[in-house]
mmCIF file of C-alpha atoms and ligand atoms in Angstrom:
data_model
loop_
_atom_site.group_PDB
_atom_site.id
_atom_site.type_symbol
_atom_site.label_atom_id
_atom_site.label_comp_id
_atom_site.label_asym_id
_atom_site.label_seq_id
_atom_site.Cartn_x
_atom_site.Cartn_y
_atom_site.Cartn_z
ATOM 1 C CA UNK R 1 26.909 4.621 -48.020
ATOM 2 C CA UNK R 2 27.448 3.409 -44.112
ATOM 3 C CA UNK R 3 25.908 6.486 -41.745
ATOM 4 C CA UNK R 4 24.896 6.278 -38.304
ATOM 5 C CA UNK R 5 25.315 7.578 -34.975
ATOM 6 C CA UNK R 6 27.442 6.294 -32.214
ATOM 7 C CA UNK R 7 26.788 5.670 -28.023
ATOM 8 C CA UNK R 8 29.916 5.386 -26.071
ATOM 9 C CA UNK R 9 30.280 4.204 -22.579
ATOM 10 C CA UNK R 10 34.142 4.758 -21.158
ATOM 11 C CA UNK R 11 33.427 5.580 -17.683
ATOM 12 C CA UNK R 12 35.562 2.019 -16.752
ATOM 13 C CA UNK R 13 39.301 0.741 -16.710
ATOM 14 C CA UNK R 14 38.761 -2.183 -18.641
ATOM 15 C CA UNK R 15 41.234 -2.247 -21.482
ATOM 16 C CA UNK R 16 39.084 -3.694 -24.073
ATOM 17 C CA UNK R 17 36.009 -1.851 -26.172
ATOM 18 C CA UNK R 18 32.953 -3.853 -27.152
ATOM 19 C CA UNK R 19 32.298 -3.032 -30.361
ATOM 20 C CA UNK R 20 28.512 -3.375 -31.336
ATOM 21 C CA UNK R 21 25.915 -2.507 -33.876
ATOM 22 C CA UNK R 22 22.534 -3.005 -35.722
ATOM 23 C CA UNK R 23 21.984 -3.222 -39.092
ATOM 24 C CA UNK R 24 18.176 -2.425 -41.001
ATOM 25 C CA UNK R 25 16.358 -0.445 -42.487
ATOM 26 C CA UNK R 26 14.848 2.171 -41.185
ATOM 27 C CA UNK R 27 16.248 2.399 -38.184
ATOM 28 C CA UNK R 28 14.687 5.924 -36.827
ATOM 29 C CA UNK R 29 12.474 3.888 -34.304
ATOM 30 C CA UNK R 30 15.299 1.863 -32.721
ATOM 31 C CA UNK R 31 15.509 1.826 -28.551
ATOM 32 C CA UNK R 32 19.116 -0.576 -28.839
ATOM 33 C CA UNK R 33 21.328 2.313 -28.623
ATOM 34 C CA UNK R 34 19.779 3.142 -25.182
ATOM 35 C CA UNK R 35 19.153 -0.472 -23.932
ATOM 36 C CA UNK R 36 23.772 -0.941 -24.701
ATOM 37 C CA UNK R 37 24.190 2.061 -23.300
ATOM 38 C CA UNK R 38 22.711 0.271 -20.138
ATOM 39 C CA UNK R 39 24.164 -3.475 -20.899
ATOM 40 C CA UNK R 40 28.086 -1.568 -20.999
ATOM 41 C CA UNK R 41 27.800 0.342 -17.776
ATOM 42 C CA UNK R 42 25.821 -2.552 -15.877
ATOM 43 C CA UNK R 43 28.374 -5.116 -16.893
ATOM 44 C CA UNK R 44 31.263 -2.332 -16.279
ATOM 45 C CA UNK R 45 32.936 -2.674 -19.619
ATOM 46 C CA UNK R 46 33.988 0.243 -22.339
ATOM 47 C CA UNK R 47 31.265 0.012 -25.274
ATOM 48 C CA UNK R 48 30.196 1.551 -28.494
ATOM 49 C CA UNK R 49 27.203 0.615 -30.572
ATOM 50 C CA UNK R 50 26.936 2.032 -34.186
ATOM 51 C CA UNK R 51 23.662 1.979 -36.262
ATOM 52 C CA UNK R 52 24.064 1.170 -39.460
ATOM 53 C CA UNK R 53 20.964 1.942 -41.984
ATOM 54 C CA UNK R 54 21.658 -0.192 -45.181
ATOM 55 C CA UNK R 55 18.887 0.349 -47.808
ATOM 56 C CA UNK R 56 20.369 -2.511 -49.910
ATOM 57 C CA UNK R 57 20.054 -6.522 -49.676
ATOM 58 C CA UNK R 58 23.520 -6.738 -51.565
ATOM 59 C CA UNK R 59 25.493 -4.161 -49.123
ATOM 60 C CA UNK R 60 23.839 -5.909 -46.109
ATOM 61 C CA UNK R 61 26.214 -8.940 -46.368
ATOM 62 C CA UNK R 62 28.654 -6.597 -47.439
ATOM 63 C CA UNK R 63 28.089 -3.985 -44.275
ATOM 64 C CA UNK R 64 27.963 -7.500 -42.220
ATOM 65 C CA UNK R 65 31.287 -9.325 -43.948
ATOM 66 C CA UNK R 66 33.218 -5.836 -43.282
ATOM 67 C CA UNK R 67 31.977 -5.526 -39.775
ATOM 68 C CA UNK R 68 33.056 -8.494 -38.293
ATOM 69 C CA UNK R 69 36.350 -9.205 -39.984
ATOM 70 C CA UNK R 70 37.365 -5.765 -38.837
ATOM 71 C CA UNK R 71 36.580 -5.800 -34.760
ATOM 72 C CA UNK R 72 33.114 -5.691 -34.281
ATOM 73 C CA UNK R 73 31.890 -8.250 -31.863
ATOM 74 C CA UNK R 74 28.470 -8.529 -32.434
ATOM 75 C CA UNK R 75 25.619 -7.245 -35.359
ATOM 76 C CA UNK R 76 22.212 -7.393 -34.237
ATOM 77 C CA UNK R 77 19.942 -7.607 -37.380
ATOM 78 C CA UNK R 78 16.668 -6.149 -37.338
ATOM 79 C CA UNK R 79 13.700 -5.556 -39.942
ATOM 80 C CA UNK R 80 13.808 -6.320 -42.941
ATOM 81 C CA UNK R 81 17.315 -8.486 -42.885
ATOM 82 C CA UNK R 82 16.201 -11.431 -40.155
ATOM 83 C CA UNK R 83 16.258 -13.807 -42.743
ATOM 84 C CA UNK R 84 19.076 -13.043 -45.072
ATOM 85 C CA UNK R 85 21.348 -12.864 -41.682
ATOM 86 C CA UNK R 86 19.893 -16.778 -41.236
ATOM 87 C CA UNK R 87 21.564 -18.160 -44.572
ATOM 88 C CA UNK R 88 24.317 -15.411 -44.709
ATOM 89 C CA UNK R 89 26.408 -17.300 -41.697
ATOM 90 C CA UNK R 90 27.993 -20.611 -42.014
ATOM 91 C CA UNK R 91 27.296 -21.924 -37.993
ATOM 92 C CA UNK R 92 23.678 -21.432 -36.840
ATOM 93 C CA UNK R 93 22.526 -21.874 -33.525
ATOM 94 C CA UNK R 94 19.878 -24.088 -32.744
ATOM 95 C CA UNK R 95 17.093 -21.139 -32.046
ATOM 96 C CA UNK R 96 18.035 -20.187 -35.311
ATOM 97 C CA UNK R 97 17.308 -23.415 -36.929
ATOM 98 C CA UNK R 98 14.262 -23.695 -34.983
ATOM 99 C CA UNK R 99 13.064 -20.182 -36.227
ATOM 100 C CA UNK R 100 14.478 -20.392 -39.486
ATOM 101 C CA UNK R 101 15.729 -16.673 -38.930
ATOM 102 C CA UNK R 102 18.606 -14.234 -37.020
ATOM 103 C CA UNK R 103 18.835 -11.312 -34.944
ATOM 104 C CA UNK R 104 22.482 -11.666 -33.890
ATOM 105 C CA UNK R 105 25.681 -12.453 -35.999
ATOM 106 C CA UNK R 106 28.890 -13.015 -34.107
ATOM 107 C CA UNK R 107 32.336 -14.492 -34.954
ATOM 108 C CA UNK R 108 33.184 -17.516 -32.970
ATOM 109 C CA UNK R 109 36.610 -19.436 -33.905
ATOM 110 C CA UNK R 110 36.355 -16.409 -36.994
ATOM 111 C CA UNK R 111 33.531 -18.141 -38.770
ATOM 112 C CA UNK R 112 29.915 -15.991 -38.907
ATOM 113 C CA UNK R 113 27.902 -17.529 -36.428
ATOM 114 C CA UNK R 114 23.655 -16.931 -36.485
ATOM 115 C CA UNK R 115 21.933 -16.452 -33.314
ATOM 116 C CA UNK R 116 18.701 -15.953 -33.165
ATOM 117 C CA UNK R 117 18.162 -14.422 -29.334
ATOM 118 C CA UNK R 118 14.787 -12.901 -30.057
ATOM 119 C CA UNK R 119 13.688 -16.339 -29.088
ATOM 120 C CA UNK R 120 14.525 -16.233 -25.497
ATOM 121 C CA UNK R 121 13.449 -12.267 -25.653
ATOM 122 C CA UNK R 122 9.455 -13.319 -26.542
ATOM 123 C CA UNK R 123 9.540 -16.519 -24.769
ATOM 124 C CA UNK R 124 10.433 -14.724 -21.272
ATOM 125 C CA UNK R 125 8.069 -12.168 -22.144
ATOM 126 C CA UNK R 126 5.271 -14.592 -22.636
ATOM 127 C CA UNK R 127 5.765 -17.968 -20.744
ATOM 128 C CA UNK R 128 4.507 -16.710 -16.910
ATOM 129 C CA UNK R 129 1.057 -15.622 -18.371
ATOM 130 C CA UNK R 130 -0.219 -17.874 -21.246
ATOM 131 C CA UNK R 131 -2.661 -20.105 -20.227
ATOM 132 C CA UNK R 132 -3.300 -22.942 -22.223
ATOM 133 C CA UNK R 133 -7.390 -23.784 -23.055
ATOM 134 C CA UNK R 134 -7.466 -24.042 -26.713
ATOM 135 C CA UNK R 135 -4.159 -24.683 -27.636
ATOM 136 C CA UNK R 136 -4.587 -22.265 -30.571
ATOM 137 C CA UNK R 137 -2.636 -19.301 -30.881
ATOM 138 C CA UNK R 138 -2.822 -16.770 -34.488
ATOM 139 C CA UNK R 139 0.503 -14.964 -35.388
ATOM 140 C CA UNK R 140 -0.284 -11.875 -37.584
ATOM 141 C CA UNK R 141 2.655 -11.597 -40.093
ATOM 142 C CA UNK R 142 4.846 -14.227 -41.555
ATOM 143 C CA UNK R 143 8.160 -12.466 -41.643
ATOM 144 C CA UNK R 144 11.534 -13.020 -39.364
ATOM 145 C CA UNK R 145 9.713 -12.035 -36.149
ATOM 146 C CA UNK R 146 6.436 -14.649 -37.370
ATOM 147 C CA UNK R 147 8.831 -17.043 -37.420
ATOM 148 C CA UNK R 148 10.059 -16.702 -34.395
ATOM 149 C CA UNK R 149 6.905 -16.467 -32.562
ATOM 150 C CA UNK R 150 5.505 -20.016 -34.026
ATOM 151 C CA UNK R 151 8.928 -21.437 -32.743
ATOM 152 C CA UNK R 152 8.577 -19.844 -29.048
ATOM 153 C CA UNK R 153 4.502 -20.851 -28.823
ATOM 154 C CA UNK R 154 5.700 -24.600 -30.280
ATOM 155 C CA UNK R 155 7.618 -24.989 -27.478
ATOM 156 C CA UNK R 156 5.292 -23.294 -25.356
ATOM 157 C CA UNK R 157 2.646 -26.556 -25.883
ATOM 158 C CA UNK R 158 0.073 -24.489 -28.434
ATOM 159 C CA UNK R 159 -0.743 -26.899 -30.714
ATOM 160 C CA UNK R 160 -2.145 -24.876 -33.342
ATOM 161 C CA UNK R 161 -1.272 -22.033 -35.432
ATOM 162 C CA UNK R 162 -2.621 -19.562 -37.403
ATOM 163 C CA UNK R 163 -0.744 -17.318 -39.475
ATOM 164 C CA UNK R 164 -2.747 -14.704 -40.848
ATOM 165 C CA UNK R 165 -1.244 -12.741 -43.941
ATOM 166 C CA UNK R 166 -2.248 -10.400 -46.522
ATOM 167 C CA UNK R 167 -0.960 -12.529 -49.453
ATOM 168 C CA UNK R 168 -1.849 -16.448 -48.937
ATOM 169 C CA UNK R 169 0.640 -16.957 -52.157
ATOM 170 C CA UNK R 170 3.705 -15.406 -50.912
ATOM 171 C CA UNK R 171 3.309 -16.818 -47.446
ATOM 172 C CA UNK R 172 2.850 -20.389 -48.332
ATOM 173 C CA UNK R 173 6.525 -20.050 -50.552
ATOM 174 C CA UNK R 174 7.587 -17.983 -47.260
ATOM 175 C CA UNK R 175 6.935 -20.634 -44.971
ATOM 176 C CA UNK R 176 7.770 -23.732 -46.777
ATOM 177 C CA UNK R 177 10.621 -24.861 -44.948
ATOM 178 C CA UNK R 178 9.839 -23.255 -41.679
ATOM 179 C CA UNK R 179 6.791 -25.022 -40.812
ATOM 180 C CA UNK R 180 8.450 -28.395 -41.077
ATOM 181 C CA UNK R 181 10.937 -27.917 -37.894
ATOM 182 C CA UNK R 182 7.555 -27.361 -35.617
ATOM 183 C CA UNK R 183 5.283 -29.808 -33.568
ATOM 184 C CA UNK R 184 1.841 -27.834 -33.557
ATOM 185 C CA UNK R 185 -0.602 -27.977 -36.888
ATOM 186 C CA UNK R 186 0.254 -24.566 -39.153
ATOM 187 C CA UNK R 187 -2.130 -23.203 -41.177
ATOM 188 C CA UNK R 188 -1.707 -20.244 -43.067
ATOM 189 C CA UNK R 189 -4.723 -18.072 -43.781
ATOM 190 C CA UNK R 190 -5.606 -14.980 -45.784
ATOM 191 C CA UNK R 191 -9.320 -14.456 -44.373
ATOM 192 C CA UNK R 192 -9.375 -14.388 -40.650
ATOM 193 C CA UNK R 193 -12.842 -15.637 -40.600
ATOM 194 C CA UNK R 194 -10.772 -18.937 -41.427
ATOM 195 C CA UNK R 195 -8.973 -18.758 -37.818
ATOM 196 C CA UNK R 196 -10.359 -21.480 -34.766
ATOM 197 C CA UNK R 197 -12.784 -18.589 -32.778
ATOM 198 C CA UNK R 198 -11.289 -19.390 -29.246
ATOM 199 C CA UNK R 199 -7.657 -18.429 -28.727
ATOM 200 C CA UNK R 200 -5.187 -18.654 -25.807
ATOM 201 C CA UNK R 201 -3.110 -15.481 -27.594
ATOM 202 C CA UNK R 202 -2.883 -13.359 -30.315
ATOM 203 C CA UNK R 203 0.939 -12.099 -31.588
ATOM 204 C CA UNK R 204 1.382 -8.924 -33.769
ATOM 205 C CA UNK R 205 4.583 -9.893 -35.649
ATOM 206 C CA UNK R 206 3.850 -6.997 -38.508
ATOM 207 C CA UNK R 207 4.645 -3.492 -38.066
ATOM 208 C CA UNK R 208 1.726 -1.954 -38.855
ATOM 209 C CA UNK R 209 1.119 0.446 -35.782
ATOM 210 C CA UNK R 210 4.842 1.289 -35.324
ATOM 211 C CA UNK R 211 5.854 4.768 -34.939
ATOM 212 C CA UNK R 212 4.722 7.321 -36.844
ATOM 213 C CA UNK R 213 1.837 4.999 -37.939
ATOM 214 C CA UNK R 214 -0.245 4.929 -34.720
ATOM 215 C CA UNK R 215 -3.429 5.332 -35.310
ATOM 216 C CA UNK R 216 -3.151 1.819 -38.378
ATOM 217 C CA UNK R 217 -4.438 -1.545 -36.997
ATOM 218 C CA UNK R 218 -2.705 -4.620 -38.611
ATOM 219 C CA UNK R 219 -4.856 -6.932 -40.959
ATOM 220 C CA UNK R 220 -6.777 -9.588 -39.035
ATOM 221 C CA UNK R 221 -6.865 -7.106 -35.869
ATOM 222 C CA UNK R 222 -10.275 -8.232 -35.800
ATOM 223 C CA UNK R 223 -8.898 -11.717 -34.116
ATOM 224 C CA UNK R 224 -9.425 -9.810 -30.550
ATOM 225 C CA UNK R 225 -12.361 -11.042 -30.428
ATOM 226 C CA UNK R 226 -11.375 -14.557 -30.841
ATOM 227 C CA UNK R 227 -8.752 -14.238 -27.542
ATOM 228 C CA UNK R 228 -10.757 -16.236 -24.441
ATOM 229 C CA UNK R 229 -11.331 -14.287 -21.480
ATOM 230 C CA UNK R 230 -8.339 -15.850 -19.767
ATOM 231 C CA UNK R 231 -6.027 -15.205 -22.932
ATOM 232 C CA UNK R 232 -3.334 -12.786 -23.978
ATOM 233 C CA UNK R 233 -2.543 -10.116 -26.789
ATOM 234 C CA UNK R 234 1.590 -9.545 -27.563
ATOM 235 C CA UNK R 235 2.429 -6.343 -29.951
ATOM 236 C CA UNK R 236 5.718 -7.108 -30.783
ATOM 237 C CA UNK R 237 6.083 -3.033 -31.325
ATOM 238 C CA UNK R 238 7.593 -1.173 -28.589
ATOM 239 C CA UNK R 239 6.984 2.579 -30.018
ATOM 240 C CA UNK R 240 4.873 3.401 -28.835
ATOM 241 C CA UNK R 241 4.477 1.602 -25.640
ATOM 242 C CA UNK R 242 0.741 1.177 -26.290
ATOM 243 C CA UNK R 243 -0.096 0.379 -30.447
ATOM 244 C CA UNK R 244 -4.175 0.858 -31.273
ATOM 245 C CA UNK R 245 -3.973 -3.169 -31.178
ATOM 246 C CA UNK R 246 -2.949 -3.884 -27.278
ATOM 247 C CA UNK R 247 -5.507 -0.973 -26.376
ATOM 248 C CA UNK R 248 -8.554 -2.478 -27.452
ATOM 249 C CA UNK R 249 -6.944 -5.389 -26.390
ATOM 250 C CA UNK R 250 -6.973 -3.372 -22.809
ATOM 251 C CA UNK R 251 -10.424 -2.147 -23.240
ATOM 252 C CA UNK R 252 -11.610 -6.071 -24.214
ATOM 253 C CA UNK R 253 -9.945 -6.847 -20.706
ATOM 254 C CA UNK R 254 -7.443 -9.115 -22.014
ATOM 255 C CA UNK R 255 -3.895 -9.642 -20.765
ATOM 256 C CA UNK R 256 -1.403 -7.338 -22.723
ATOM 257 C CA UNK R 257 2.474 -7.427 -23.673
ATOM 258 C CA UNK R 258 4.722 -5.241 -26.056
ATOM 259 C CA UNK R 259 7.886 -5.556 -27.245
ATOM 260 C CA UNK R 260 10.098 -3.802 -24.925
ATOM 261 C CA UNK R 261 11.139 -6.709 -22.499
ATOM 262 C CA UNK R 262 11.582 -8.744 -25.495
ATOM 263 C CA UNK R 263 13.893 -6.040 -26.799
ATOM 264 C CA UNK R 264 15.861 -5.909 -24.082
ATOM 265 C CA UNK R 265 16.007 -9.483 -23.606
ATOM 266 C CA UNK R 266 17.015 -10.408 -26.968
ATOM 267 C CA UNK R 267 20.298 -7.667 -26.330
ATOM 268 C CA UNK R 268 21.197 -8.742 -22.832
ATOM 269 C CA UNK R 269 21.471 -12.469 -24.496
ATOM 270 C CA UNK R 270 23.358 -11.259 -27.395
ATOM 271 C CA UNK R 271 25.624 -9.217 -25.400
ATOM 272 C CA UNK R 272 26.547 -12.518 -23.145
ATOM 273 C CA UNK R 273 27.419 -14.580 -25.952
ATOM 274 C CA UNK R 274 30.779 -12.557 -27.122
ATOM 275 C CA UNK R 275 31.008 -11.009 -23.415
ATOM 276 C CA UNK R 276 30.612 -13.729 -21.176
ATOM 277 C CA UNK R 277 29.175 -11.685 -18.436
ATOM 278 C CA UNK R 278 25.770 -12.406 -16.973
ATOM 279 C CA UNK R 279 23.060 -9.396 -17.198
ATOM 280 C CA UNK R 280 19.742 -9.216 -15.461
ATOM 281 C CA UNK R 281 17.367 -7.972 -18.017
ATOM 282 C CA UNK R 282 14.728 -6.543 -15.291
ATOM 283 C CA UNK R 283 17.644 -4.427 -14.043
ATOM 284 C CA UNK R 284 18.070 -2.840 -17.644
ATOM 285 C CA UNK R 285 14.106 -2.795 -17.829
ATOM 286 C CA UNK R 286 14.489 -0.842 -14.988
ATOM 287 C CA UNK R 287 16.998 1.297 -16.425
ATOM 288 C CA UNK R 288 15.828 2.603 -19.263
ATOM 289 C CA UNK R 289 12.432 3.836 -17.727
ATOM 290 C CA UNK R 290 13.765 5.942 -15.645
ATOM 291 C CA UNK R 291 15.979 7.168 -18.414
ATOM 292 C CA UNK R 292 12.850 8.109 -20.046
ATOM 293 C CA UNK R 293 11.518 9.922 -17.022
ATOM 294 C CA UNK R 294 14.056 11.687 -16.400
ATOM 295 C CA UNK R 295 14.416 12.913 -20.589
HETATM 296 P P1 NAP Z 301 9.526 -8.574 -41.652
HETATM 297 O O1 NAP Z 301 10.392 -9.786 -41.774
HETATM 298 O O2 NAP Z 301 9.676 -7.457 -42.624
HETATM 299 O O3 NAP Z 301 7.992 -9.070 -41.668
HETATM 300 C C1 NAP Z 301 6.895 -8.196 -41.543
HETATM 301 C C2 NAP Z 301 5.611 -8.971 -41.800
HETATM 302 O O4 NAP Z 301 4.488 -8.139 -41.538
HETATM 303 C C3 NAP Z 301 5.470 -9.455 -43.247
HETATM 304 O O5 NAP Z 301 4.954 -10.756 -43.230
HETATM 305 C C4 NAP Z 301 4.442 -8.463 -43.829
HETATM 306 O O6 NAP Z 301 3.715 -9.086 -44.868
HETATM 307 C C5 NAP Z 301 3.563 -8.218 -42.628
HETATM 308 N N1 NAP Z 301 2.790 -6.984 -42.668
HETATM 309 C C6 NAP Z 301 3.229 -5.741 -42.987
HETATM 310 N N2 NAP Z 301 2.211 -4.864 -42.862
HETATM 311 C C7 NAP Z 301 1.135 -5.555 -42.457
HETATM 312 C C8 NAP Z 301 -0.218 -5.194 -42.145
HETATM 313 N N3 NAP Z 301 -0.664 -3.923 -42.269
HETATM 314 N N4 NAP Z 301 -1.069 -6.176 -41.733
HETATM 315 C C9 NAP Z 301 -0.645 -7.449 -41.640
HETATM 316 N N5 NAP Z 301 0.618 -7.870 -41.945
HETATM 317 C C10 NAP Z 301 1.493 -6.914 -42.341
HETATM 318 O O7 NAP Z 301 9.703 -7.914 -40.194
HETATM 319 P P2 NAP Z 301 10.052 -8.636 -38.816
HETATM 320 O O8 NAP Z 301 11.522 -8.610 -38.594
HETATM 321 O O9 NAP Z 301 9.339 -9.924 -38.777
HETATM 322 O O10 NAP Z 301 9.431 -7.584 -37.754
HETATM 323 C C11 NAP Z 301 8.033 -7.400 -37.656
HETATM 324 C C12 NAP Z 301 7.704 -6.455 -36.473
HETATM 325 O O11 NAP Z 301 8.101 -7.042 -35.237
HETATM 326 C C13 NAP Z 301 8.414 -5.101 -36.543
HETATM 327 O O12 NAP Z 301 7.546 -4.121 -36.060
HETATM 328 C C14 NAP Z 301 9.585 -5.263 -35.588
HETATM 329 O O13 NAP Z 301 10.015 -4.041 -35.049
HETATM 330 C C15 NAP Z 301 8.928 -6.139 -34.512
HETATM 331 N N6 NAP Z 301 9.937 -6.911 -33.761
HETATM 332 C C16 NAP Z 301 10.143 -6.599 -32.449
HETATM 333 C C17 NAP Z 301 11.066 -7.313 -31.724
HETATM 334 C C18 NAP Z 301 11.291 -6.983 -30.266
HETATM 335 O O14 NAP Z 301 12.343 -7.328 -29.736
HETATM 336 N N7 NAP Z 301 10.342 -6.370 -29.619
HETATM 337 C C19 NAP Z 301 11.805 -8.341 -32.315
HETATM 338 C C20 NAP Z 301 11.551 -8.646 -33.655
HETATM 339 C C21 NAP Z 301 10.626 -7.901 -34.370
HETATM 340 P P3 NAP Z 301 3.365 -8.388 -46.295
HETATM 341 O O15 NAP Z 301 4.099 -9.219 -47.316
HETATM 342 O O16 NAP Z 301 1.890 -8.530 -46.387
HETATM 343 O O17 NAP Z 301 3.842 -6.956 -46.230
#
């Protein structure tokens, strides 16, 4: 069964509704409602953005099909659908190729189209502050938001990677065809004793440490002490603003990131592709924190 909870913004004369949602599962933790909210009334259009929470693989590209044959303009895909949203459209975008997963489905000409606009999100969040020494960077997790990390440090000029997952077996079939579209050497390791002891970053691409699990450190956490004094720690998690990860990252006195700007990166993007209207992220950014002050 389709539930979910709607956000409307109709303060504006514009004839036409943008019609918007996410699909996952769960979707208790999700900030997109809010960051829309923001992306309708800064672009000045009429808007509505539905969550959908679809337990099932097989009514995902059912939920997805239905959606955008009947109006919607735009799905953003989140955890755990990234990669079924990948080989469920027909077109994909080059980022999508490139990270071998989606986070945005649109119609374009009425064929499914796969964007995959997380890729700008991290890489904005990311490319003013990592400083390449080592050229080695280890990606904890080797799901959708994995992927896209490897792709966005490729490009970045780190010219090794590390993933570091809890089950070497699964994540070698995982990654079979992804590591072939990048540059850097990928190795994929279960023991992170195994990873190269000086690194220019460290990426959380797991969930462990996502609201209401706050106090849980993802496996190979230990890698913090493997960042260079000059390097960075990303937490890809955005609630809470702070995970147990980024603050001993703080306390090693080593440059941290979450996910938020990537978040609202990754929405201003996809809301430009079917809108054609240009969005300043930092202006949403700015936004939704005081939003949050004021609630
Ligand atoms: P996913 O496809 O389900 O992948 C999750 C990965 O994390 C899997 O490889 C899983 O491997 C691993 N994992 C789970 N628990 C772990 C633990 N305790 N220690 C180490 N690895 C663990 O999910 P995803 O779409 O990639 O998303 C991952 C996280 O990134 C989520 O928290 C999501 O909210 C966040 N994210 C944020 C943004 C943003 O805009 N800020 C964008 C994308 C994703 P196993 O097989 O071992 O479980």
């Amino acid at each position: 069964m389709i539930t979910g909870s709607d956000v409307y913004s109709q303060k504006f004369l514009v004839t036409e509704m943008y019609k918007f949602g996410l699909i996952g599962y769960p979707l208790g933790h999700t900030f997109s409602p809010k960051i829309f909210e923001q992306i309708f009334k800064e672009a000045g259009v009429n808007g509505v953005y539905r969550i959908f929470e679809i337990p099932t693989r097989r009514l995902f590209y059912q939920t997805c099909i239905e959606l955008l044959t009947n109006g919607f303009h735009g799905l953003n895909v989140t955890i755990p659908y990234k990669i079924d949203a990948y080989y469920l459209a027909e077109e994909k975008e080059i980022e999508a190729v490139k990270c071998q997963n989606a986070n945005f489905l649109y119609l374009k000409d009425g064929v499914p189209v796969a964007a995959n606009t997380d890729y700008e999100g991290l890489r904005e969040t990311i490319k003013n502050e990592l400083k390449l020494h080592s050229g080695s960077a280890a990606i904890i997790g080797y799901g959708g938001a994995a992927r896209t990390s490897a792709a966005v440090l490729d490009d970045l000029g780190i010219n090794t990677i590390y993933f570091v997952v809890r089950d070497l077996k699964k994540a070698k079939y995982a990654l079979q065809d992804h590591s072939g579209n990048l540059k850097a050497e990928v190795n994929i390791v279960e023991n992170p004793a195994s990873v190269a002891s000086q690194l220019d970053i460290l990426i959380n691409a797991s969930p462990a440490g996502m609201f209401p699990d706050v106090e849980k450190l993802p496996h190979g956490h230990e890698l913090l002490n493997n960042v260079l004094p000059d390097g960075m720690v990303v937490d890809l998690i955005y609630n809470p603003p702070e995970t147990k990860l980024l603050q001993l990252a703080r306390k090693n006195s080593l440059k941290t990131k979450n996910g938020l700007y990537m978040l609202i990166v990754q929405a201003v993007k996809s809301f430009e592709k079917v809108a054609d209207i240009k969005i300043e992220p930092a202006t949403i950014l700015r936004a939704i924190g005081e939003a949050n002050e004021e609630s």
